[in-house]
């Protein structure tokens, strides 16, 4: 909403001079710059809801890190104000620390690594101007070293550690959050659609659902037929196995009877003193 209001306020010619020349007023330029920033941020959070390219996880990482930074900001502001007020008292003659607001900004810049040690302490050796002099050498050096160790090393490493921890948490829940963001985008899009388009979509969804149910029933019938065919084939296989087993048993009985007959013939021929050169091999089944 802020983006739309600021964009409209920037584009509307509020004065006669703006309508004639097209030159915007000063506050319109400032509001327009804010609108440009907000529009890009809106695009960034819109990309978060698109699941295709997998970019949403990085936006979620950024959002979580910002939330953690805002929680840590209370502690960070204590350090910033402490050193900013101290620098303002010690280096008030220097341009960077002349005003309290400038001192706060300069302290934040020192925290991210832009120290400018030479301009603060060594410029007095090359120039006699009042704005580069250091009036309290011992305490100034001590406070500067403490600020350097605290802000540039300890605090920055704390921020990096918090960011890494947030990234791990987001990666562990990346898939679930991506699905939730996609669902949110779909619901918001449906809410913005016209009523007639929503009604048409509902009818189409019902028709698709009916067709889907019909397809499911056909698939169930197909699988049921396949299952019945499988049962019938299995029954036939079992019947064939039973027939084969019965045939083996019959062959086994025939083999036994053949052996008995052969033994009786052999005994009879030996009794009648006939030579017997018969084969002793049995019929194997």
PDB file of C-alpha atoms in Angstrom:
ATOM      1  CA  UNK A   1       0.000   0.000   0.000  1.00  0.00           C
ATOM      2  CA  UNK A   2       2.846   2.394   0.847  1.00  0.00           C
ATOM      3  CA  UNK A   3       4.376   1.698  -2.553  1.00  0.00           C
ATOM      4  CA  UNK A   4       1.159   2.578  -4.410  1.00  0.00           C
ATOM      5  CA  UNK A   5       0.552   5.740  -2.395  1.00  0.00           C
ATOM      6  CA  UNK A   6       4.119   6.994  -2.801  1.00  0.00           C
ATOM      7  CA  UNK A   7       4.101   6.220  -6.547  1.00  0.00           C
ATOM      8  CA  UNK A   8       0.828   8.055  -7.099  1.00  0.00           C
ATOM      9  CA  UNK A   9       1.959  11.020  -4.986  1.00  0.00           C
ATOM     10  CA  UNK A  10       5.175  11.228  -7.017  1.00  0.00           C
ATOM     11  CA  UNK A  11       3.438  11.198 -10.409  1.00  0.00           C
ATOM     12  CA  UNK A  12       0.609  13.640  -9.644  1.00  0.00           C
ATOM     13  CA  UNK A  13       1.420  17.281 -10.638  1.00  0.00           C
ATOM     14  CA  UNK A  14       0.450  19.104  -7.474  1.00  0.00           C
ATOM     15  CA  UNK A  15       1.447  22.628  -8.502  1.00  0.00           C
ATOM     16  CA  UNK A  16       0.945  24.810 -11.561  1.00  0.00           C
ATOM     17  CA  UNK A  17       4.704  24.956 -12.080  1.00  0.00           C
ATOM     18  CA  UNK A  18       4.917  21.146 -12.167  1.00  0.00           C
ATOM     19  CA  UNK A  19       2.022  20.931 -14.652  1.00  0.00           C
ATOM     20  CA  UNK A  20       3.655  23.471 -16.964  1.00  0.00           C
ATOM     21  CA  UNK A  21       7.310  22.399 -16.773  1.00  0.00           C
ATOM     22  CA  UNK A  22       7.104  18.753 -15.668  1.00  0.00           C
ATOM     23  CA  UNK A  23       9.668  19.435 -12.930  1.00  0.00           C
ATOM     24  CA  UNK A  24       8.695  17.684  -9.709  1.00  0.00           C
ATOM     25  CA  UNK A  25       8.846  19.267  -6.291  1.00  0.00           C
ATOM     26  CA  UNK A  26      11.658  18.421  -3.888  1.00  0.00           C
ATOM     27  CA  UNK A  27       9.513  16.204  -1.668  1.00  0.00           C
ATOM     28  CA  UNK A  28       8.227  14.375  -4.765  1.00  0.00           C
ATOM     29  CA  UNK A  29      11.771  13.498  -5.820  1.00  0.00           C
ATOM     30  CA  UNK A  30      12.470  12.193  -2.338  1.00  0.00           C
ATOM     31  CA  UNK A  31       9.231  10.231  -2.225  1.00  0.00           C
ATOM     32  CA  UNK A  32       9.932   8.887  -5.707  1.00  0.00           C
ATOM     33  CA  UNK A  33      13.322   7.557  -4.611  1.00  0.00           C
ATOM     34  CA  UNK A  34      11.593   5.768  -1.727  1.00  0.00           C
ATOM     35  CA  UNK A  35       9.025   4.339  -4.182  1.00  0.00           C
ATOM     36  CA  UNK A  36      11.813   2.988  -6.417  1.00  0.00           C
ATOM     37  CA  UNK A  37      13.406   1.201  -3.470  1.00  0.00           C
ATOM     38  CA  UNK A  38      10.067  -0.220  -2.291  1.00  0.00           C
ATOM     39  CA  UNK A  39       9.211  -1.456  -5.789  1.00  0.00           C
ATOM     40  CA  UNK A  40      12.408  -3.495  -5.983  1.00  0.00           C
ATOM     41  CA  UNK A  41      11.790  -4.891  -2.497  1.00  0.00           C
ATOM     42  CA  UNK A  42       8.264  -5.851  -3.576  1.00  0.00           C
ATOM     43  CA  UNK A  43       9.734  -7.685  -6.565  1.00  0.00           C
ATOM     44  CA  UNK A  44      12.163  -9.461  -4.251  1.00  0.00           C
ATOM     45  CA  UNK A  45       9.386 -10.762  -1.990  1.00  0.00           C
ATOM     46  CA  UNK A  46       7.314 -11.718  -5.028  1.00  0.00           C
ATOM     47  CA  UNK A  47      10.196 -13.886  -6.260  1.00  0.00           C
ATOM     48  CA  UNK A  48      10.073 -15.623  -2.866  1.00  0.00           C
ATOM     49  CA  UNK A  49       6.689 -17.154  -3.730  1.00  0.00           C
ATOM     50  CA  UNK A  50       7.741 -18.584  -7.123  1.00  0.00           C
ATOM     51  CA  UNK A  51       8.748 -22.239  -6.621  1.00  0.00           C
ATOM     52  CA  UNK A  52      10.091 -22.970 -10.100  1.00  0.00           C
ATOM     53  CA  UNK A  53      13.624 -21.574  -9.841  1.00  0.00           C
ATOM     54  CA  UNK A  54      14.143 -22.243  -6.125  1.00  0.00           C
ATOM     55  CA  UNK A  55      15.013 -18.613  -5.348  1.00  0.00           C
ATOM     56  CA  UNK A  56      12.568 -18.348  -2.468  1.00  0.00           C
ATOM     57  CA  UNK A  57      14.956 -19.991  -0.025  1.00  0.00           C
ATOM     58  CA  UNK A  58      17.471 -17.158  -0.455  1.00  0.00           C
ATOM     59  CA  UNK A  59      14.802 -14.534   0.176  1.00  0.00           C
ATOM     60  CA  UNK A  60      13.774 -16.457   3.291  1.00  0.00           C
ATOM     61  CA  UNK A  61      17.394 -16.482   4.429  1.00  0.00           C
ATOM     62  CA  UNK A  62      17.588 -12.733   3.935  1.00  0.00           C
ATOM     63  CA  UNK A  63      14.331 -12.134   5.840  1.00  0.00           C
ATOM     64  CA  UNK A  64      15.408 -14.326   8.765  1.00  0.00           C
ATOM     65  CA  UNK A  65      18.794 -12.634   8.973  1.00  0.00           C
ATOM     66  CA  UNK A  66      17.102  -9.216   9.017  1.00  0.00           C
ATOM     67  CA  UNK A  67      14.796 -10.338  11.850  1.00  0.00           C
ATOM     68  CA  UNK A  68      17.763 -11.595  13.856  1.00  0.00           C
ATOM     69  CA  UNK A  69      19.665  -8.375  13.176  1.00  0.00           C
ATOM     70  CA  UNK A  70      16.727  -6.294  14.413  1.00  0.00           C
ATOM     71  CA  UNK A  71      16.702  -8.295  17.647  1.00  0.00           C
ATOM     72  CA  UNK A  72      20.460  -7.793  18.026  1.00  0.00           C
ATOM     73  CA  UNK A  73      20.135  -4.107  17.102  1.00  0.00           C
ATOM     74  CA  UNK A  74      19.346  -3.116  20.702  1.00  0.00           C
ATOM     75  CA  UNK A  75      22.669  -4.512  21.907  1.00  0.00           C
ATOM     76  CA  UNK A  76      24.491  -3.146  18.861  1.00  0.00           C
ATOM     77  CA  UNK A  77      23.060   0.359  19.349  1.00  0.00           C
ATOM     78  CA  UNK A  78      24.483   0.450  22.892  1.00  0.00           C
ATOM     79  CA  UNK A  79      27.987  -0.139  21.522  1.00  0.00           C
ATOM     80  CA  UNK A  80      27.477   2.355  18.675  1.00  0.00           C
ATOM     81  CA  UNK A  81      26.182   5.129  20.952  1.00  0.00           C
ATOM     82  CA  UNK A  82      28.889   4.470  23.542  1.00  0.00           C
ATOM     83  CA  UNK A  83      31.758   4.889  21.080  1.00  0.00           C
ATOM     84  CA  UNK A  84      29.996   7.602  19.039  1.00  0.00           C
ATOM     85  CA  UNK A  85      29.517   9.859  22.065  1.00  0.00           C
ATOM     86  CA  UNK A  86      33.094   9.176  23.193  1.00  0.00           C
ATOM     87  CA  UNK A  87      34.522   9.992  19.759  1.00  0.00           C
ATOM     88  CA  UNK A  88      32.372  13.114  19.610  1.00  0.00           C
ATOM     89  CA  UNK A  89      33.889  14.286  22.907  1.00  0.00           C
ATOM     90  CA  UNK A  90      37.491  13.459  21.937  1.00  0.00           C
ATOM     91  CA  UNK A  91      37.516  14.410  18.232  1.00  0.00           C
ATOM     92  CA  UNK A  92      34.954  17.190  18.180  1.00  0.00           C
ATOM     93  CA  UNK A  93      37.296  19.413  16.195  1.00  0.00           C
ATOM     94  CA  UNK A  94      37.418  16.891  13.306  1.00  0.00           C
ATOM     95  CA  UNK A  95      34.750  17.117  10.621  1.00  0.00           C
ATOM     96  CA  UNK A  96      33.715  13.443  10.880  1.00  0.00           C
ATOM     97  CA  UNK A  97      32.917  13.806  14.612  1.00  0.00           C
ATOM     98  CA  UNK A  98      31.931  17.453  14.780  1.00  0.00           C
ATOM     99  CA  UNK A  99      28.216  16.761  15.120  1.00  0.00           C
ATOM    100  CA  UNK A 100      26.668  13.952  17.117  1.00  0.00           C
ATOM    101  CA  UNK A 101      24.801  12.490  14.130  1.00  0.00           C
ATOM    102  CA  UNK A 102      28.002  12.477  12.049  1.00  0.00           C
ATOM    103  CA  UNK A 103      29.811  10.787  14.922  1.00  0.00           C
ATOM    104  CA  UNK A 104      27.205   7.992  15.021  1.00  0.00           C
ATOM    105  CA  UNK A 105      27.475   7.412  11.252  1.00  0.00           C
ATOM    106  CA  UNK A 106      31.282   7.466  11.401  1.00  0.00           C
ATOM    107  CA  UNK A 107      31.252   4.888  14.221  1.00  0.00           C
ATOM    108  CA  UNK A 108      29.062   2.570  12.143  1.00  0.00           C
ATOM    109  CA  UNK A 109      31.475   3.008   9.218  1.00  0.00           C
ATOM    110  CA  UNK A 110      34.391   2.086  11.490  1.00  0.00           C
ATOM    111  CA  UNK A 111      32.486  -1.024  12.532  1.00  0.00           C
ATOM    112  CA  UNK A 112      32.282  -2.322   8.931  1.00  0.00           C
ATOM    113  CA  UNK A 113      36.012  -1.762   8.366  1.00  0.00           C
ATOM    114  CA  UNK A 114      36.510   1.755   6.975  1.00  0.00           C
ATOM    115  CA  UNK A 115      38.826   2.913   9.775  1.00  0.00           C
ATOM    116  CA  UNK A 116      40.774   5.837   8.177  1.00  0.00           C
ATOM    117  CA  UNK A 117      43.428   5.766  10.851  1.00  0.00           C
ATOM    118  CA  UNK A 118      45.746   8.202   9.028  1.00  0.00           C
ATOM    119  CA  UNK A 119      43.091  10.881   8.625  1.00  0.00           C
ATOM    120  CA  UNK A 120      42.246  10.671  12.332  1.00  0.00           C
ATOM    121  CA  UNK A 121      45.710  10.509  13.932  1.00  0.00           C
ATOM    122  CA  UNK A 122      48.469  11.256  11.410  1.00  0.00           C
ATOM    123  CA  UNK A 123      47.069  14.274   9.581  1.00  0.00           C
ATOM    124  CA  UNK A 124      48.165  16.545  12.457  1.00  0.00           C
ATOM    125  CA  UNK A 125      51.801  15.788  11.551  1.00  0.00           C
ATOM    126  CA  UNK A 126      51.391  17.100   8.006  1.00  0.00           C
ATOM    127  CA  UNK A 127      49.029  20.013   8.643  1.00  0.00           C
ATOM    128  CA  UNK A 128      48.576  22.603  11.347  1.00  0.00           C
ATOM    129  CA  UNK A 129      44.867  23.079  10.762  1.00  0.00           C
ATOM    130  CA  UNK A 130      42.625  22.939  13.798  1.00  0.00           C
ATOM    131  CA  UNK A 131      40.275  20.374  12.198  1.00  0.00           C
ATOM    132  CA  UNK A 132      42.949  17.630  12.058  1.00  0.00           C
ATOM    133  CA  UNK A 133      44.505  18.003  15.504  1.00  0.00           C
ATOM    134  CA  UNK A 134      44.307  15.318  18.220  1.00  0.00           C
ATOM    135  CA  UNK A 135      44.137  17.016  21.616  1.00  0.00           C
ATOM    136  CA  UNK A 136      43.951  13.949  23.897  1.00  0.00           C
ATOM    137  CA  UNK A 137      46.476  11.473  22.542  1.00  0.00           C
ATOM    138  CA  UNK A 138      46.584   8.742  25.216  1.00  0.00           C
ATOM    139  CA  UNK A 139      42.863   8.373  25.838  1.00  0.00           C
ATOM    140  CA  UNK A 140      42.095   8.842  22.134  1.00  0.00           C
ATOM    141  CA  UNK A 141      44.399   5.983  21.115  1.00  0.00           C
ATOM    142  CA  UNK A 142      43.040   3.756  23.882  1.00  0.00           C
ATOM    143  CA  UNK A 143      39.384   4.340  22.967  1.00  0.00           C
ATOM    144  CA  UNK A 144      40.147   3.884  19.270  1.00  0.00           C
ATOM    145  CA  UNK A 145      41.864   0.509  19.851  1.00  0.00           C
ATOM    146  CA  UNK A 146      39.025  -0.680  22.104  1.00  0.00           C
ATOM    147  CA  UNK A 147      36.467   0.387  19.474  1.00  0.00           C
ATOM    148  CA  UNK A 148      38.451  -1.361  16.764  1.00  0.00           C
ATOM    149  CA  UNK A 149      38.573  -4.648  18.693  1.00  0.00           C
ATOM    150  CA  UNK A 150      34.968  -4.471  19.889  1.00  0.00           C
ATOM    151  CA  UNK A 151      33.154  -3.216  16.798  1.00  0.00           C
ATOM    152  CA  UNK A 152      35.257  -4.526  13.909  1.00  0.00           C
ATOM    153  CA  UNK A 153      36.166  -7.922  15.370  1.00  0.00           C
ATOM    154  CA  UNK A 154      33.818  -9.064  18.151  1.00  0.00           C
ATOM    155  CA  UNK A 155      30.519  -7.525  17.023  1.00  0.00           C
ATOM    156  CA  UNK A 156      31.003  -8.322  13.329  1.00  0.00           C
ATOM    157  CA  UNK A 157      31.883 -11.945  14.105  1.00  0.00           C
ATOM    158  CA  UNK A 158      28.773 -12.187  16.279  1.00  0.00           C
ATOM    159  CA  UNK A 159      26.662 -10.971  13.357  1.00  0.00           C
ATOM    160  CA  UNK A 160      28.279 -13.495  11.001  1.00  0.00           C
ATOM    161  CA  UNK A 161      27.651 -16.315  13.495  1.00  0.00           C
ATOM    162  CA  UNK A 162      23.993 -15.358  13.886  1.00  0.00           C
ATOM    163  CA  UNK A 163      23.578 -15.204  10.107  1.00  0.00           C
ATOM    164  CA  UNK A 164      25.109 -18.667   9.641  1.00  0.00           C
ATOM    165  CA  UNK A 165      22.806 -20.109  12.317  1.00  0.00           C
ATOM    166  CA  UNK A 166      19.745 -18.577  10.616  1.00  0.00           C
ATOM    167  CA  UNK A 167      20.815 -19.989   7.247  1.00  0.00           C
ATOM    168  CA  UNK A 168      21.052 -23.498   8.718  1.00  0.00           C
ATOM    169  CA  UNK A 169      17.570 -23.194  10.221  1.00  0.00           C
ATOM    170  CA  UNK A 170      16.106 -22.033   6.904  1.00  0.00           C
ATOM    171  CA  UNK A 171      17.802 -24.860   4.999  1.00  0.00           C
ATOM    172  CA  UNK A 172      16.340 -27.431   7.395  1.00  0.00           C
ATOM    173  CA  UNK A 173      12.810 -26.132   6.742  1.00  0.00           C
ATOM    174  CA  UNK A 174      13.306 -24.930   3.162  1.00  0.00           C
ATOM    175  CA  UNK A 175      10.849 -27.292   1.437  1.00  0.00           C
ATOM    176  CA  UNK A 176       8.017 -26.669   3.913  1.00  0.00           C
ATOM    177  CA  UNK A 177       8.455 -22.891   3.769  1.00  0.00           C
ATOM    178  CA  UNK A 178       8.598 -22.944  -0.025  1.00  0.00           C
ATOM    179  CA  UNK A 179       5.285 -24.838  -0.180  1.00  0.00           C
ATOM    180  CA  UNK A 180       3.671 -22.441   2.314  1.00  0.00           C
ATOM    181  CA  UNK A 181       4.818 -19.396   0.320  1.00  0.00           C
ATOM    182  CA  UNK A 182       3.516 -20.912  -2.913  1.00  0.00           C
ATOM    183  CA  UNK A 183       0.140 -21.598  -1.284  1.00  0.00           C
ATOM    184  CA  UNK A 184       0.040 -18.033   0.028  1.00  0.00           C
ATOM    185  CA  UNK A 185       0.717 -16.673  -3.474  1.00  0.00           C
ATOM    186  CA  UNK A 186      -2.079 -18.806  -4.950  1.00  0.00           C
ATOM    187  CA  UNK A 187      -4.584 -17.654  -2.306  1.00  0.00           C
ATOM    188  CA  UNK A 188      -3.658 -13.995  -2.743  1.00  0.00           C
ATOM    189  CA  UNK A 189      -3.947 -14.316  -6.528  1.00  0.00           C
ATOM    190  CA  UNK A 190      -7.373 -15.935  -6.230  1.00  0.00           C
ATOM    191  CA  UNK A 191      -8.495 -13.142  -3.919  1.00  0.00           C
ATOM    192  CA  UNK A 192      -7.480 -10.473  -6.456  1.00  0.00           C
ATOM    193  CA  UNK A 193      -9.162 -12.171  -9.420  1.00  0.00           C
ATOM    194  CA  UNK A 194     -12.601 -10.896 -10.583  1.00  0.00           C
ATOM    195  CA  UNK A 195     -15.671 -12.754  -9.312  1.00  0.00           C
ATOM    196  CA  UNK A 196     -16.689 -14.026 -12.760  1.00  0.00           C
ATOM    197  CA  UNK A 197     -13.211 -15.457 -13.301  1.00  0.00           C
ATOM    198  CA  UNK A 198     -13.293 -17.139  -9.898  1.00  0.00           C
ATOM    199  CA  UNK A 199     -16.696 -18.654 -10.696  1.00  0.00           C
ATOM    200  CA  UNK A 200     -15.429 -19.906 -14.058  1.00  0.00           C
ATOM    201  CA  UNK A 201     -12.371 -21.370 -12.358  1.00  0.00           C
ATOM    202  CA  UNK A 202     -14.557 -23.145  -9.781  1.00  0.00           C
ATOM    203  CA  UNK A 203     -16.714 -24.653 -12.536  1.00  0.00           C
ATOM    204  CA  UNK A 204     -13.617 -25.751 -14.398  1.00  0.00           C
ATOM    205  CA  UNK A 205     -12.198 -27.224 -11.184  1.00  0.00           C
ATOM    206  CA  UNK A 206     -15.423 -29.160 -10.553  1.00  0.00           C
ATOM    207  CA  UNK A 207     -15.405 -30.457 -14.124  1.00  0.00           C
ATOM    208  CA  UNK A 208     -11.764 -31.440 -13.798  1.00  0.00           C
ATOM    209  CA  UNK A 209     -12.511 -33.079 -10.454  1.00  0.00           C
ATOM    210  CA  UNK A 210     -15.358 -35.095 -11.956  1.00  0.00           C
ATOM    211  CA  UNK A 211     -13.152 -36.170 -14.838  1.00  0.00           C
ATOM    212  CA  UNK A 212     -10.462 -37.058 -12.346  1.00  0.00           C
ATOM    213  CA  UNK A 213     -12.910 -39.156 -10.319  1.00  0.00           C
ATOM    214  CA  UNK A 214     -14.031 -40.898 -13.514  1.00  0.00           C
ATOM    215  CA  UNK A 215     -10.424 -41.607 -14.448  1.00  0.00           C
ATOM    216  CA  UNK A 216      -9.787 -42.953 -10.955  1.00  0.00           C
ATOM    217  CA  UNK A 217     -12.762 -45.309 -11.254  1.00  0.00           C
ATOM    218  CA  UNK A 218     -11.533 -46.515 -14.649  1.00  0.00           C
ATOM    219  CA  UNK A 219      -8.084 -47.097 -13.218  1.00  0.00           C
ATOM    220  CA  UNK A 220      -9.558 -49.027 -10.295  1.00  0.00           C
ATOM    221  CA  UNK A 221     -11.593 -51.165 -12.694  1.00  0.00           C
ATOM    222  CA  UNK A 222      -8.515 -51.805 -14.809  1.00  0.00           C
ATOM    223  CA  UNK A 223      -6.470 -52.855 -11.783  1.00  0.00           C
ATOM    224  CA  UNK A 224      -9.372 -55.008 -10.553  1.00  0.00           C
ATOM    225  CA  UNK A 225      -9.532 -56.800 -13.919  1.00  0.00           C
ATOM    226  CA  UNK A 226      -5.787 -57.276 -13.867  1.00  0.00           C
ATOM    227  CA  UNK A 227      -6.018 -58.650 -10.359  1.00  0.00           C
ATOM    228  CA  UNK A 228      -8.777 -61.094 -11.364  1.00  0.00           C
ATOM    229  CA  UNK A 229      -6.780 -62.191 -14.413  1.00  0.00           C
ATOM    230  CA  UNK A 230      -3.800 -62.761 -12.185  1.00  0.00           C
ATOM    231  CA  UNK A 231      -5.855 -64.882  -9.815  1.00  0.00           C
ATOM    232  CA  UNK A 232      -7.217 -66.967 -12.690  1.00  0.00           C
ATOM    233  CA  UNK A 233      -3.730 -67.486 -14.095  1.00  0.00           C
ATOM    234  CA  UNK A 234      -2.466 -68.490 -10.664  1.00  0.00           C
ATOM    235  CA  UNK A 235      -5.318 -70.978 -10.278  1.00  0.00           C
ATOM    236  CA  UNK A 236      -4.495 -72.497 -13.689  1.00  0.00           C
ATOM    237  CA  UNK A 237      -0.833 -72.783 -12.738  1.00  0.00           C
ATOM    238  CA  UNK A 238      -1.785 -74.555  -9.507  1.00  0.00           C
ATOM    239  CA  UNK A 239      -4.063 -76.943 -11.431  1.00  0.00           C
ATOM    240  CA  UNK A 240      -1.268 -77.735 -13.885  1.00  0.00           C
ATOM    241  CA  UNK A 241       1.119 -78.363 -10.991  1.00  0.00           C
ATOM    242  CA  UNK A 242      -1.447 -80.714  -9.393  1.00  0.00           C
ATOM    243  CA  UNK A 243      -1.878 -82.615 -12.691  1.00  0.00           C
ATOM    244  CA  UNK A 244       1.889 -82.951 -13.100  1.00  0.00           C
ATOM    245  CA  UNK A 245       2.215 -84.241  -9.537  1.00  0.00           C
ATOM    246  CA  UNK A 246      -0.584 -86.783 -10.127  1.00  0.00           C
ATOM    247  CA  UNK A 247       1.124 -87.940 -13.329  1.00  0.00           C
ATOM    248  CA  UNK A 248       4.416 -88.405 -11.460  1.00  0.00           C
ATOM    249  CA  UNK A 249       2.636 -90.529  -8.862  1.00  0.00           C
ATOM    250  CA  UNK A 250       1.059 -92.719 -11.575  1.00  0.00           C
ATOM    251  CA  UNK A 251       4.443 -93.189 -13.273  1.00  0.00           C
ATOM    252  CA  UNK A 252       5.921 -94.124  -9.917  1.00  0.00           C
ATOM    253  CA  UNK A 253       3.232 -96.803  -9.425  1.00  0.00           C
ATOM    254  CA  UNK A 254       3.775 -98.139 -12.961  1.00  0.00           C
ATOM    255  CA  UNK A 255       7.516 -98.342 -12.275  1.00  0.00           C
ATOM    256  CA  UNK A 256       6.921-100.356  -9.125  1.00  0.00           C
ATOM    257  CA  UNK A 257       4.546-102.757 -10.910  1.00  0.00           C
ATOM    258  CA  UNK A 258       7.032-103.170 -13.774  1.00  0.00           C
ATOM    259  CA  UNK A 259       9.792-104.058 -11.351  1.00  0.00           C
ATOM    260  CA  UNK A 260       7.558-106.621  -9.605  1.00  0.00           C
ATOM    261  CA  UNK A 261       6.610-108.261 -12.903  1.00  0.00           C
ATOM    262  CA  UNK A 262      10.250-108.302 -14.008  1.00  0.00           C
ATOM    263  CA  UNK A 263      11.294-109.970 -10.722  1.00  0.00           C
ATOM    264  CA  UNK A 264       8.572-112.647 -11.092  1.00  0.00           C
ATOM    265  CA  UNK A 265       9.602-113.404 -14.703  1.00  0.00           C
ATOM    266  CA  UNK A 266      13.258-113.671 -13.660  1.00  0.00           C
ATOM    267  CA  UNK A 267      12.442-116.142 -10.855  1.00  0.00           C
ATOM    268  CA  UNK A 268      10.224-118.200 -13.139  1.00  0.00           C
ATOM    269  CA  UNK A 269      12.899-118.450 -15.842  1.00  0.00           C
ATOM    270  CA  UNK A 270      15.593-119.397 -13.327  1.00  0.00           C
ATOM    271  CA  UNK A 271      13.292-122.059 -11.933  1.00  0.00           C
ATOM    272  CA  UNK A 272      12.764-123.540 -15.432  1.00  0.00           C
ATOM    273  CA  UNK A 273      16.518-123.271 -16.072  1.00  0.00           C
ATOM    274  CA  UNK A 274      16.291-120.678 -18.840  1.00  0.00           C
ATOM    275  CA  UNK A 275      19.119-118.212 -19.414  1.00  0.00           C
ATOM    276  CA  UNK A 276      18.133-114.655 -18.454  1.00  0.00           C
ATOM    277  CA  UNK A 277      20.063-111.738 -19.874  1.00  0.00           C
ATOM    278  CA  UNK A 278      17.544-109.055 -19.014  1.00  0.00           C
ATOM    279  CA  UNK A 279      18.438-105.403 -18.299  1.00  0.00           C
ATOM    280  CA  UNK A 280      18.483-104.554 -14.574  1.00  0.00           C
ATOM    281  CA  UNK A 281      17.868-100.895 -15.145  1.00  0.00           C
ATOM    282  CA  UNK A 282      14.715 -99.611 -13.578  1.00  0.00           C
ATOM    283  CA  UNK A 283      12.474 -97.000 -14.978  1.00  0.00           C
ATOM    284  CA  UNK A 284      13.370 -93.738 -13.281  1.00  0.00           C
ATOM    285  CA  UNK A 285      10.746 -91.115 -12.712  1.00  0.00           C
TER     286      UNK A 285
END
